[in-house]
mmCIF file of C-alpha atoms in Angstrom:
data_model
loop_
_atom_site.group_PDB
_atom_site.id
_atom_site.type_symbol
_atom_site.label_atom_id
_atom_site.label_comp_id
_atom_site.label_asym_id
_atom_site.label_seq_id
_atom_site.Cartn_x
_atom_site.Cartn_y
_atom_site.Cartn_z
ATOM 1 C CA UNK A 271 0.018 -0.053 -0.082
ATOM 2 C CA UNK A 272 1.255 3.466 -0.888
ATOM 3 C CA UNK A 273 2.276 5.842 1.790
ATOM 4 C CA UNK A 274 -0.089 8.516 2.259
ATOM 5 C CA UNK A 275 0.931 11.990 0.762
ATOM 6 C CA UNK A 276 1.735 14.759 3.207
ATOM 7 C CA UNK A 277 -0.130 18.241 2.503
ATOM 8 C CA UNK A 278 3.444 19.744 2.583
ATOM 9 C CA UNK A 279 4.568 17.620 -0.093
ATOM 10 C CA UNK A 280 1.783 18.550 -2.525
ATOM 11 C CA UNK A 281 2.240 21.082 -5.111
ATOM 12 C CA UNK A 282 -0.263 24.316 -5.187
ATOM 13 C CA UNK A 283 -1.812 25.812 -8.578
ATOM 14 C CA UNK A 284 -1.638 29.743 -8.697
ATOM 15 C CA UNK A 285 -5.481 29.248 -7.691
ATOM 16 C CA UNK A 286 -4.942 27.518 -4.715
ATOM 17 C CA UNK A 287 -5.614 30.252 -2.018
ATOM 18 C CA UNK A 288 -8.960 31.302 -3.935
ATOM 19 C CA UNK A 289 -10.121 27.729 -3.712
ATOM 20 C CA UNK A 290 -9.503 27.782 0.106
ATOM 21 C CA UNK A 291 -11.085 31.140 0.535
ATOM 22 C CA UNK A 292 -14.222 29.871 -1.380
ATOM 23 C CA UNK A 293 -14.435 26.876 1.066
ATOM 24 C CA UNK A 294 -13.324 24.259 -1.035
ATOM 25 C CA UNK A 295 -12.465 20.671 0.019
ATOM 26 C CA UNK A 296 -9.016 20.001 -1.025
ATOM 27 C CA UNK A 297 -7.510 16.583 -1.949
ATOM 28 C CA UNK A 298 -4.309 15.055 -3.263
ATOM 29 C CA UNK A 299 -4.518 14.547 -6.788
ATOM 30 C CA UNK A 300 -1.488 13.877 -9.158
ATOM 31 C CA UNK A 301 0.846 15.483 -6.596
ATOM 32 C CA UNK A 302 -1.233 18.741 -6.296
ATOM 33 C CA UNK A 303 -3.659 19.960 -3.617
ATOM 34 C CA UNK A 304 -6.916 20.119 -5.717
ATOM 35 C CA UNK A 305 -10.396 20.986 -5.041
ATOM 36 C CA UNK A 306 -12.888 18.150 -4.966
ATOM 37 C CA UNK A 307 -15.833 20.137 -4.348
ATOM 38 C CA UNK A 308 -16.899 23.556 -3.340
ATOM 39 C CA UNK A 309 -19.769 24.463 -0.813
ATOM 40 C CA UNK A 310 -22.859 23.682 -3.398
ATOM 41 C CA UNK A 311 -21.398 20.179 -3.584
ATOM 42 C CA UNK A 312 -20.863 17.839 -6.395
ATOM 43 C CA UNK A 313 -24.406 17.497 -7.532
ATOM 44 C CA UNK A 314 -25.125 21.054 -7.865
ATOM 45 C CA UNK A 315 -21.666 21.807 -9.683
ATOM 46 C CA UNK A 316 -22.628 19.313 -12.032
ATOM 47 C CA UNK A 317 -25.803 20.826 -12.676
ATOM 48 C CA UNK A 318 -24.478 24.372 -12.599
ATOM 49 C CA UNK A 319 -22.189 23.159 -15.697
ATOM 50 C CA UNK A 320 -24.849 21.535 -17.613
ATOM 51 C CA UNK A 321 -27.086 24.719 -17.312
ATOM 52 C CA UNK A 322 -25.079 27.705 -16.910
ATOM 53 C CA UNK A 323 -21.411 27.753 -16.689
ATOM 54 C CA UNK A 324 -18.445 26.186 -14.345
ATOM 55 C CA UNK A 325 -15.014 27.401 -13.689
ATOM 56 C CA UNK A 326 -12.361 24.494 -13.382
ATOM 57 C CA UNK A 327 -8.778 25.075 -12.164
ATOM 58 C CA UNK A 328 -6.848 22.628 -14.591
ATOM 59 C CA UNK A 329 -3.527 24.222 -14.104
ATOM 60 C CA UNK A 330 -1.940 21.087 -12.831
ATOM 61 C CA UNK A 331 -2.125 19.926 -16.331
ATOM 62 C CA UNK A 332 1.096 20.210 -18.448
ATOM 63 C CA UNK A 333 1.946 22.666 -20.776
ATOM 64 C CA UNK A 334 4.643 22.706 -23.270
ATOM 65 C CA UNK A 335 5.720 23.467 -26.942
ATOM 66 C CA UNK A 336 7.674 21.317 -29.665
ATOM 67 C CA UNK A 337 9.702 23.834 -31.616
ATOM 68 C CA UNK A 338 11.312 22.910 -34.782
ATOM 69 C CA UNK A 339 12.301 25.020 -38.122
ATOM 70 C CA UNK A 340 9.114 24.859 -39.743
ATOM 71 C CA UNK A 341 5.433 23.376 -39.083
ATOM 72 C CA UNK A 342 6.140 20.366 -41.545
ATOM 73 C CA UNK A 343 9.096 19.443 -39.696
ATOM 74 C CA UNK A 344 7.607 19.723 -36.307
ATOM 75 C CA UNK A 345 4.498 18.065 -37.345
ATOM 76 C CA UNK A 346 6.211 14.994 -38.837
ATOM 77 C CA UNK A 347 8.373 14.534 -35.778
ATOM 78 C CA UNK A 348 5.063 14.300 -33.723
ATOM 79 C CA UNK A 349 3.439 12.121 -36.127
ATOM 80 C CA UNK A 350 6.454 9.788 -35.665
ATOM 81 C CA UNK A 351 5.086 9.244 -31.938
ATOM 82 C CA UNK A 352 1.357 9.642 -32.560
ATOM 83 C CA UNK A 353 -1.256 8.268 -34.767
ATOM 84 C CA UNK A 354 -2.826 11.686 -35.886
ATOM 85 C CA UNK A 355 -2.270 13.727 -38.833
ATOM 86 C CA UNK A 356 -0.580 17.012 -37.739
ATOM 87 C CA UNK A 357 0.978 18.035 -41.075
ATOM 88 C CA UNK A 358 -2.459 19.013 -42.330
ATOM 89 C CA UNK A 359 -3.580 20.651 -38.912
ATOM 90 C CA UNK A 360 -4.711 24.236 -40.164
ATOM 91 C CA UNK A 361 -3.543 27.520 -38.331
ATOM 92 C CA UNK A 362 -5.382 28.001 -35.161
ATOM 93 C CA UNK A 363 -6.710 24.533 -35.065
ATOM 94 C CA UNK A 364 -6.601 21.985 -32.128
ATOM 95 C CA UNK A 365 -6.505 18.019 -32.351
ATOM 96 C CA UNK A 366 -6.929 15.281 -29.640
ATOM 97 C CA UNK A 367 -4.173 12.641 -29.933
ATOM 98 C CA UNK A 368 -2.406 9.941 -27.994
ATOM 99 C CA UNK A 369 1.235 9.109 -27.354
ATOM 100 C CA UNK A 370 2.143 5.658 -28.313
ATOM 101 C CA UNK A 371 4.691 3.045 -26.928
ATOM 102 C CA UNK A 372 6.319 0.549 -29.046
ATOM 103 C CA UNK A 373 3.422 -1.875 -28.604
ATOM 104 C CA UNK A 374 0.788 0.639 -29.596
ATOM 105 C CA UNK A 375 -0.249 1.168 -25.920
ATOM 106 C CA UNK A 376 -1.291 4.785 -24.956
ATOM 107 C CA UNK A 377 1.377 6.617 -22.835
ATOM 108 C CA UNK A 378 -0.726 9.438 -22.313
ATOM 109 C CA UNK A 379 -3.774 11.335 -24.392
ATOM 110 C CA UNK A 380 -3.069 14.909 -25.004
ATOM 111 C CA UNK A 381 -4.394 18.051 -26.856
ATOM 112 C CA UNK A 382 -2.225 19.638 -29.627
ATOM 113 C CA UNK A 383 -2.609 23.249 -31.025
ATOM 114 C CA UNK A 384 -1.321 25.051 -34.015
ATOM 115 C CA UNK A 385 -1.023 28.680 -33.328
ATOM 116 C CA UNK A 386 -2.975 30.847 -35.443
ATOM 117 C CA UNK A 387 -0.259 33.173 -36.250
ATOM 118 C CA UNK A 388 2.273 32.559 -39.154
ATOM 119 C CA UNK A 389 4.810 34.126 -37.168
ATOM 120 C CA UNK A 390 4.851 31.014 -34.803
ATOM 121 C CA UNK A 391 5.604 28.477 -37.790
ATOM 122 C CA UNK A 392 7.242 25.268 -36.383
ATOM 123 C CA UNK A 393 5.467 25.565 -32.880
ATOM 124 C CA UNK A 394 3.073 23.250 -31.525
ATOM 125 C CA UNK A 395 1.540 23.645 -28.066
ATOM 126 C CA UNK A 396 0.723 20.496 -25.988
ATOM 127 C CA UNK A 397 -1.387 19.918 -22.968
ATOM 128 C CA UNK A 398 -0.774 16.683 -21.145
ATOM 129 C CA UNK A 399 -2.062 15.177 -18.308
ATOM 130 C CA UNK A 400 -0.703 16.181 -14.755
ATOM 131 C CA UNK A 401 0.155 12.601 -13.718
ATOM 132 C CA UNK A 402 1.934 12.026 -16.766
ATOM 133 C CA UNK A 403 4.011 14.924 -17.182
ATOM 134 C CA UNK A 404 7.215 13.712 -16.538
ATOM 135 C CA UNK A 405 6.706 10.340 -18.271
ATOM 136 C CA UNK A 406 5.581 12.564 -21.481
ATOM 137 C CA UNK A 407 8.608 14.906 -21.268
ATOM 138 C CA UNK A 408 11.020 12.151 -20.964
ATOM 139 C CA UNK A 409 9.666 10.148 -23.701
ATOM 140 C CA UNK A 410 9.548 13.314 -26.101
ATOM 141 C CA UNK A 411 13.245 14.218 -25.148
ATOM 142 C CA UNK A 412 14.371 10.600 -25.887
ATOM 143 C CA UNK A 413 12.515 10.240 -29.190
ATOM 144 C CA UNK A 414 12.420 13.819 -30.880
ATOM 145 C CA UNK A 415 14.906 14.408 -33.728
ATOM 146 C CA UNK A 416 17.716 16.845 -32.806
ATOM 147 C CA UNK A 417 16.340 19.774 -34.741
ATOM 148 C CA UNK A 418 13.012 19.574 -32.653
ATOM 149 C CA UNK A 419 13.029 20.771 -29.138
ATOM 150 C CA UNK A 420 10.586 20.454 -26.205
ATOM 151 C CA UNK A 421 10.149 23.544 -24.157
ATOM 152 C CA UNK A 422 8.410 22.987 -20.954
ATOM 153 C CA UNK A 423 6.121 25.938 -19.782
ATOM 154 C CA UNK A 424 6.219 26.592 -15.799
ATOM 155 C CA UNK A 425 4.746 30.231 -15.697
ATOM 156 C CA UNK A 426 1.213 29.800 -16.927
ATOM 157 C CA UNK A 427 -2.127 28.532 -15.455
ATOM 158 C CA UNK A 428 -4.884 26.743 -17.328
ATOM 159 C CA UNK A 429 -8.596 27.607 -16.670
ATOM 160 C CA UNK A 430 -11.607 26.116 -18.007
ATOM 161 C CA UNK A 431 -14.821 27.507 -18.503
ATOM 162 C CA UNK A 432 -17.666 25.158 -19.461
ATOM 163 C CA UNK A 433 -21.515 25.239 -20.157
ATOM 164 C CA UNK A 434 -24.043 26.690 -22.209
ATOM 165 C CA UNK A 435 -23.270 30.038 -21.145
ATOM 166 C CA UNK A 436 -19.402 29.743 -20.853
ATOM 167 C CA UNK A 437 -18.323 31.411 -24.018
ATOM 168 C CA UNK A 438 -20.643 34.356 -23.390
ATOM 169 C CA UNK A 439 -19.156 34.783 -19.867
ATOM 170 C CA UNK A 440 -15.650 34.773 -21.249
ATOM 171 C CA UNK A 441 -16.577 36.891 -24.367
ATOM 172 C CA UNK A 442 -17.540 39.815 -21.703
ATOM 173 C CA UNK A 443 -13.955 40.141 -21.022
ATOM 174 C CA UNK A 444 -12.240 38.638 -24.132
ATOM 175 C CA UNK A 445 -14.925 39.164 -27.206
ATOM 176 C CA UNK A 446 -12.681 37.545 -29.736
ATOM 177 C CA UNK A 447 -13.619 34.246 -27.666
ATOM 178 C CA UNK A 448 -17.051 34.327 -29.161
ATOM 179 C CA UNK A 449 -15.602 33.963 -32.914
ATOM 180 C CA UNK A 450 -13.852 30.564 -31.776
ATOM 181 C CA UNK A 451 -15.281 27.367 -33.372
ATOM 182 C CA UNK A 452 -14.928 23.961 -31.761
ATOM 183 C CA UNK A 453 -11.373 22.933 -31.443
ATOM 184 C CA UNK A 454 -10.034 26.155 -32.685
ATOM 185 C CA UNK A 455 -7.812 28.650 -30.645
ATOM 186 C CA UNK A 456 -6.204 31.743 -30.685
ATOM 187 C CA UNK A 457 -4.228 34.426 -28.615
ATOM 188 C CA UNK A 458 -6.506 37.376 -27.339
ATOM 189 C CA UNK A 459 -6.564 39.518 -24.411
ATOM 190 C CA UNK A 460 -8.582 39.173 -21.254
ATOM 191 C CA UNK A 461 -9.237 42.640 -19.743
ATOM 192 C CA UNK A 462 -6.040 43.387 -21.006
ATOM 193 C CA UNK A 463 -4.133 40.475 -20.137
ATOM 194 C CA UNK A 464 -2.574 38.398 -22.971
ATOM 195 C CA UNK A 465 -4.056 34.737 -22.946
ATOM 196 C CA UNK A 466 -4.634 31.660 -25.284
ATOM 197 C CA UNK A 467 -7.908 30.473 -25.517
ATOM 198 C CA UNK A 468 -9.167 27.506 -27.079
ATOM 199 C CA UNK A 469 -12.836 26.487 -27.951
ATOM 200 C CA UNK A 470 -12.720 22.960 -26.192
ATOM 201 C CA UNK A 471 -12.939 20.974 -22.790
ATOM 202 C CA UNK A 472 -13.630 17.790 -20.942
ATOM 203 C CA UNK A 473 -17.318 18.075 -20.091
ATOM 204 C CA UNK A 474 -19.425 17.565 -23.401
ATOM 205 C CA UNK A 475 -20.528 20.882 -23.070
ATOM 206 C CA UNK A 476 -19.552 24.088 -24.981
ATOM 207 C CA UNK A 477 -16.649 26.037 -23.397
ATOM 208 C CA UNK A 478 -13.029 27.083 -23.391
ATOM 209 C CA UNK A 479 -9.896 26.375 -21.991
ATOM 210 C CA UNK A 480 -7.542 29.474 -21.114
ATOM 211 C CA UNK A 481 -3.705 29.299 -20.725
ATOM 212 C CA UNK A 482 -3.127 32.425 -18.822
ATOM 213 C CA UNK A 483 -0.157 33.836 -17.064
ATOM 214 C CA UNK A 484 0.214 32.623 -13.662
ATOM 215 C CA UNK A 485 0.453 35.834 -11.968
ATOM 216 C CA UNK A 486 -2.729 36.887 -13.630
ATOM 217 C CA UNK A 487 -4.846 33.787 -12.826
ATOM 218 C CA UNK A 488 -6.415 34.575 -9.655
ATOM 219 C CA UNK A 489 -7.349 38.273 -11.094
ATOM 220 C CA UNK A 490 -9.088 36.302 -14.227
ATOM 221 C CA UNK A 491 -10.558 33.746 -11.936
ATOM 222 C CA UNK A 492 -12.412 36.286 -9.808
ATOM 223 C CA UNK A 493 -13.381 38.379 -12.746
ATOM 224 C CA UNK A 494 -15.330 35.276 -14.193
ATOM 225 C CA UNK A 495 -16.474 34.151 -10.902
ATOM 226 C CA UNK A 496 -18.091 37.749 -10.103
ATOM 227 C CA UNK A 497 -20.429 36.988 -13.209
ATOM 228 C CA UNK A 498 -23.651 35.629 -11.907
ATOM 229 C CA UNK A 499 -23.585 32.828 -14.715
ATOM 230 C CA UNK A 500 -20.348 31.290 -13.521
ATOM 231 C CA UNK A 501 -19.726 29.206 -10.240
ATOM 232 C CA UNK A 502 -16.445 27.260 -9.195
ATOM 233 C CA UNK A 503 -16.313 23.527 -9.984
ATOM 234 C CA UNK A 504 -14.231 20.759 -8.467
ATOM 235 C CA UNK A 505 -12.984 17.378 -9.489
ATOM 236 C CA UNK A 506 -15.840 15.626 -8.399
ATOM 237 C CA UNK A 507 -18.246 17.231 -10.710
ATOM 238 C CA UNK A 508 -15.432 17.338 -13.592
ATOM 239 C CA UNK A 509 -15.543 13.400 -13.330
ATOM 240 C CA UNK A 510 -19.254 13.087 -13.445
ATOM 241 C CA UNK A 511 -19.426 15.346 -16.462
ATOM 242 C CA UNK A 512 -16.810 13.572 -18.249
ATOM 243 C CA UNK A 513 -18.315 9.969 -17.649
ATOM 244 C CA UNK A 514 -21.698 11.429 -19.059
ATOM 245 C CA UNK A 515 -19.865 12.528 -22.190
ATOM 246 C CA UNK A 516 -18.117 9.122 -22.542
ATOM 247 C CA UNK A 517 -14.612 10.592 -22.328
ATOM 248 C CA UNK A 518 -11.586 8.705 -21.099
ATOM 249 C CA UNK A 519 -9.556 9.317 -17.814
ATOM 250 C CA UNK A 520 -6.023 8.280 -18.252
ATOM 251 C CA UNK A 521 -4.888 5.522 -16.008
ATOM 252 C CA UNK A 522 -8.366 4.369 -15.452
ATOM 253 C CA UNK A 523 -9.989 3.826 -19.102
ATOM 254 C CA UNK A 524 -6.937 4.067 -21.057
ATOM 255 C CA UNK A 525 -2.975 3.150 -20.196
ATOM 256 C CA UNK A 526 0.085 1.871 -21.571
ATOM 257 C CA UNK A 527 -1.591 -1.698 -22.465
ATOM 258 C CA UNK A 528 -4.702 -0.233 -24.120
ATOM 259 C CA UNK A 529 -4.671 0.713 -27.804
ATOM 260 C CA UNK A 530 -6.639 3.437 -29.421
ATOM 261 C CA UNK A 531 -8.891 0.712 -31.128
ATOM 262 C CA UNK A 532 -9.262 -1.087 -27.773
ATOM 263 C CA UNK A 533 -9.981 2.376 -26.027
ATOM 264 C CA UNK A 534 -12.668 3.299 -28.631
ATOM 265 C CA UNK A 535 -10.951 6.468 -29.534
ATOM 266 C CA UNK A 536 -9.955 5.764 -33.260
ATOM 267 C CA UNK A 537 -11.406 9.208 -34.087
ATOM 268 C CA UNK A 538 -7.975 10.615 -33.246
ATOM 269 C CA UNK A 539 -6.556 8.728 -36.350
ATOM 270 C CA UNK A 540 -7.150 10.405 -39.550
ATOM 271 C CA UNK A 541 -7.576 8.540 -42.689
ATOM 272 C CA UNK A 542 -3.790 9.098 -44.061
ATOM 273 C CA UNK A 543 -2.218 7.955 -40.681
ATOM 274 C CA UNK A 544 -4.724 4.799 -40.648
ATOM 275 C CA UNK A 545 -3.414 3.873 -43.828
ATOM 276 C CA UNK A 546 0.160 4.865 -43.901
ATOM 277 C CA UNK A 547 1.041 3.978 -40.672
ATOM 278 C CA UNK A 548 4.573 5.112 -39.433
ATOM 279 C CA UNK A 549 3.605 5.573 -35.708
ATOM 280 C CA UNK A 550 4.644 3.191 -32.943
ATOM 281 C CA UNK A 551 2.747 -0.084 -32.580
ATOM 282 C CA UNK A 552 1.566 0.671 -36.195
ATOM 283 C CA UNK A 553 1.212 -3.162 -36.950
ATOM 284 C CA UNK A 554 -0.881 -4.063 -33.896
ATOM 285 C CA UNK A 555 -3.267 -1.001 -34.389
ATOM 286 C CA UNK A 556 -3.803 -1.432 -38.166
ATOM 287 C CA UNK A 557 -4.268 -4.897 -37.684
ATOM 288 C CA UNK A 558 -7.198 -4.165 -35.108
ATOM 289 C CA UNK A 559 -8.549 -1.680 -37.389
ATOM 290 C CA UNK A 560 -8.873 -4.177 -40.119
ATOM 291 C CA UNK A 561 -9.954 -7.320 -37.899
ATOM 292 C CA UNK A 562 -11.007 -5.617 -34.513
ATOM 293 C CA UNK A 563 -9.630 -5.992 -31.220
ATOM 294 C CA UNK A 564 -10.023 -8.510 -28.611
ATOM 295 C CA UNK A 565 -11.661 -6.277 -26.292
ATOM 296 C CA UNK A 566 -13.187 -2.721 -26.583
ATOM 297 C CA UNK A 567 -14.426 0.135 -24.004
ATOM 298 C CA UNK A 568 -18.108 0.460 -23.990
ATOM 299 C CA UNK A 569 -20.739 2.306 -22.200
ATOM 300 C CA UNK A 570 -22.782 0.663 -19.571
ATOM 301 C CA UNK A 571 -26.259 1.514 -18.306
ATOM 302 C CA UNK A 572 -27.454 -0.003 -15.072
ATOM 303 C CA UNK A 573 -30.846 -0.921 -13.859
ATOM 304 C CA UNK A 574 -31.913 0.548 -10.344
ATOM 305 C CA UNK A 575 -29.935 3.141 -8.557
ATOM 306 C CA UNK A 576 -26.768 1.398 -7.348
ATOM 307 C CA UNK A 577 -23.779 2.513 -9.144
ATOM 308 C CA UNK A 578 -20.657 0.218 -9.996
ATOM 309 C CA UNK A 579 -17.493 1.779 -9.363
ATOM 310 C CA UNK A 580 -14.128 1.328 -11.048
ATOM 311 C CA UNK A 581 -12.843 -2.401 -10.638
ATOM 312 C CA UNK A 582 -16.146 -4.020 -10.328
ATOM 313 C CA UNK A 583 -16.296 -7.244 -12.556
ATOM 314 C CA UNK A 584 -18.460 -7.226 -15.721
ATOM 315 C CA UNK A 585 -20.346 -10.756 -16.315
ATOM 316 C CA UNK A 586 -22.608 -12.524 -18.879
ATOM 317 C CA UNK A 587 -25.959 -12.966 -17.398
ATOM 318 C CA UNK A 588 -25.576 -15.829 -14.729
ATOM 319 C CA UNK A 589 -22.373 -16.817 -16.006
ATOM 320 C CA UNK A 590 -18.769 -15.819 -16.406
ATOM 321 C CA UNK A 591 -16.898 -12.753 -15.785
ATOM 322 C CA UNK A 592 -15.710 -11.164 -18.996
ATOM 323 C CA UNK A 593 -14.524 -7.696 -18.149
ATOM 324 C CA UNK A 594 -13.866 -4.863 -15.665
ATOM 325 C CA UNK A 595 -15.321 -1.673 -15.044
ATOM 326 C CA UNK A 596 -12.963 1.220 -15.530
ATOM 327 C CA UNK A 597 -15.015 4.275 -14.542
ATOM 328 C CA UNK A 598 -18.460 4.521 -12.909
ATOM 329 C CA UNK A 599 -20.946 6.586 -10.925
ATOM 330 C CA UNK A 600 -24.388 8.163 -10.566
ATOM 331 C CA UNK A 601 -25.112 10.480 -13.603
ATOM 332 C CA UNK A 602 -27.099 13.321 -12.445
ATOM 333 C CA UNK A 603 -28.308 14.396 -15.990
ATOM 334 C CA UNK A 604 -29.070 10.990 -16.754
ATOM 335 C CA UNK A 605 -30.927 10.301 -13.485
ATOM 336 C CA UNK A 606 -29.396 6.702 -13.176
ATOM 337 C CA UNK A 607 -25.968 5.145 -12.787
ATOM 338 C CA UNK A 608 -23.847 4.599 -15.670
ATOM 339 C CA UNK A 609 -20.205 3.074 -16.255
ATOM 340 C CA UNK A 610 -17.654 2.387 -19.009
ATOM 341 C CA UNK A 611 -15.329 -0.781 -19.162
ATOM 342 C CA UNK A 612 -13.989 -3.404 -21.426
ATOM 343 C CA UNK A 613 -15.731 -6.489 -22.749
ATOM 344 C CA UNK A 614 -14.637 -8.699 -25.536
ATOM 345 C CA UNK A 615 -15.640 -7.547 -28.965
ATOM 346 C CA UNK A 616 -18.354 -10.135 -29.170
ATOM 347 C CA UNK A 617 -20.220 -8.483 -26.271
ATOM 348 C CA UNK A 618 -19.665 -4.731 -27.266
ATOM 349 C CA UNK A 619 -22.768 -4.298 -29.489
ATOM 350 C CA UNK A 620 -25.155 -1.872 -28.103
ATOM 351 C CA UNK A 621 -28.018 -3.656 -26.408
ATOM 352 C CA UNK A 622 -26.042 -6.312 -25.157
ATOM 353 C CA UNK A 623 -27.160 -7.504 -21.737
ATOM 354 C CA UNK A 624 -24.764 -7.954 -19.002
ATOM 355 C CA UNK A 625 -24.224 -7.991 -15.110
ATOM 356 C CA UNK A 626 -22.150 -5.935 -13.168
ATOM 357 C CA UNK A 627 -21.062 -7.508 -9.701
ATOM 358 C CA UNK A 628 -21.122 -5.099 -7.217
ATOM 359 C CA UNK A 629 -20.238 -6.312 -3.691
ATOM 360 C CA UNK A 630 -21.357 -9.792 -4.443
ATOM 361 C CA UNK A 631 -24.916 -8.729 -6.006
ATOM 362 C CA UNK A 632 -25.232 -8.903 -9.972
ATOM 363 C CA UNK A 633 -26.721 -5.973 -11.237
ATOM 364 C CA UNK A 634 -28.445 -5.748 -14.756
ATOM 365 C CA UNK A 635 -26.745 -3.702 -16.985
ATOM 366 C CA UNK A 636 -26.838 -3.010 -20.724
ATOM 367 C CA UNK A 637 -24.079 -1.936 -23.231
ATOM 368 C CA UNK A 638 -25.406 1.727 -24.333
ATOM 369 C CA UNK A 639 -24.091 4.174 -26.678
ATOM 370 C CA UNK A 640 -21.683 6.841 -25.594
ATOM 371 C CA UNK A 641 -22.032 9.829 -24.959
ATOM 372 C CA UNK A 642 -24.651 9.251 -22.394
ATOM 373 C CA UNK A 643 -25.609 12.669 -22.627
ATOM 374 C CA UNK A 644 -25.585 14.402 -25.962
ATOM 375 C CA UNK A 645 -22.440 16.798 -26.653
ATOM 376 C CA UNK A 646 -23.240 20.310 -27.091
ATOM 377 C CA UNK A 647 -19.825 21.496 -28.720
ATOM 378 C CA UNK A 648 -20.510 24.646 -30.966
ATOM 379 C CA UNK A 649 -20.070 24.453 -34.557
ATOM 380 C CA UNK A 650 -20.252 27.550 -36.708
ATOM 381 C CA UNK A 651 -23.084 27.808 -39.076
ATOM 382 C CA UNK A 652 -22.265 27.117 -42.575
ATOM 383 C CA UNK A 653 -22.368 30.056 -44.835
#
């Protein structure tokens, strides 16, 4: 059993003092002291994000740049480590991808952004998971060619604002934010402060993620929280929101044994990369794309009200165990317990009847389409 982490060993984000002031319950997470919930509680924070707007501190995430002589050179260096198409990534566009080991397993999932400015040619911005920062950075440094360098950013915070009123609340201070389409990004000013804002997030709702100077993070957060539409949200609601959206949490739903095909995230692989390969573990992944993987991540809806948590066994009705739950809990928007987990491909079809074993009880469950709650990402109307 791991030794407990002392509070004095935990890192703090630039918003730590504000969280404490607002009455947050702080917990250790990925080496940081982070708010799991505020005074309103997880259920209210979840509903706040679905109905209006929630502010999330995600400053524990890693921010870095890949820097090379030109876009194509940097993009191809990244393509040698991931299965996504970055050569054709447009100016001001963002893409979700996975960093792969030599067996096609997922070292981490991350966001990659190309600057909207041609003056930044050759630079790609990375946002990686907090618990995998050191692993990712070491992997990049060991695998990048000599003409590409990794530059880790230590002096910036990351703030997410999510929900149907999120962009309007941000645009009151940064009007250019309203012009962004989903998965696009741009530098702009927030009340005169230089920021980098992307229209994306981890809740299934419309919203933005803002990379801001660490020293200005509290002023920006206070300005947003002064808006009646915005409330602070902790890790608890962040988890229930991403679960309803069917989104993976690294170390739970995907890890170094999981391929993108098994993880059911092949949307990160564009046609050219699927066909050409040239990424770590390509032989395995291309074979799984062609023939199907032995197992696959699926969504599960449970009968009744009892939730199934991570580690619960998945079984055929009245018969053998065939898989394991990787994420699960009560879904406030659905009004019922939901889960995700891995099952053999033969049992992955929507509507398949299964059982989840919780405290020795077999609970009926059904394989369900994901997301469990329809995504509401913003797409610009076609002219």
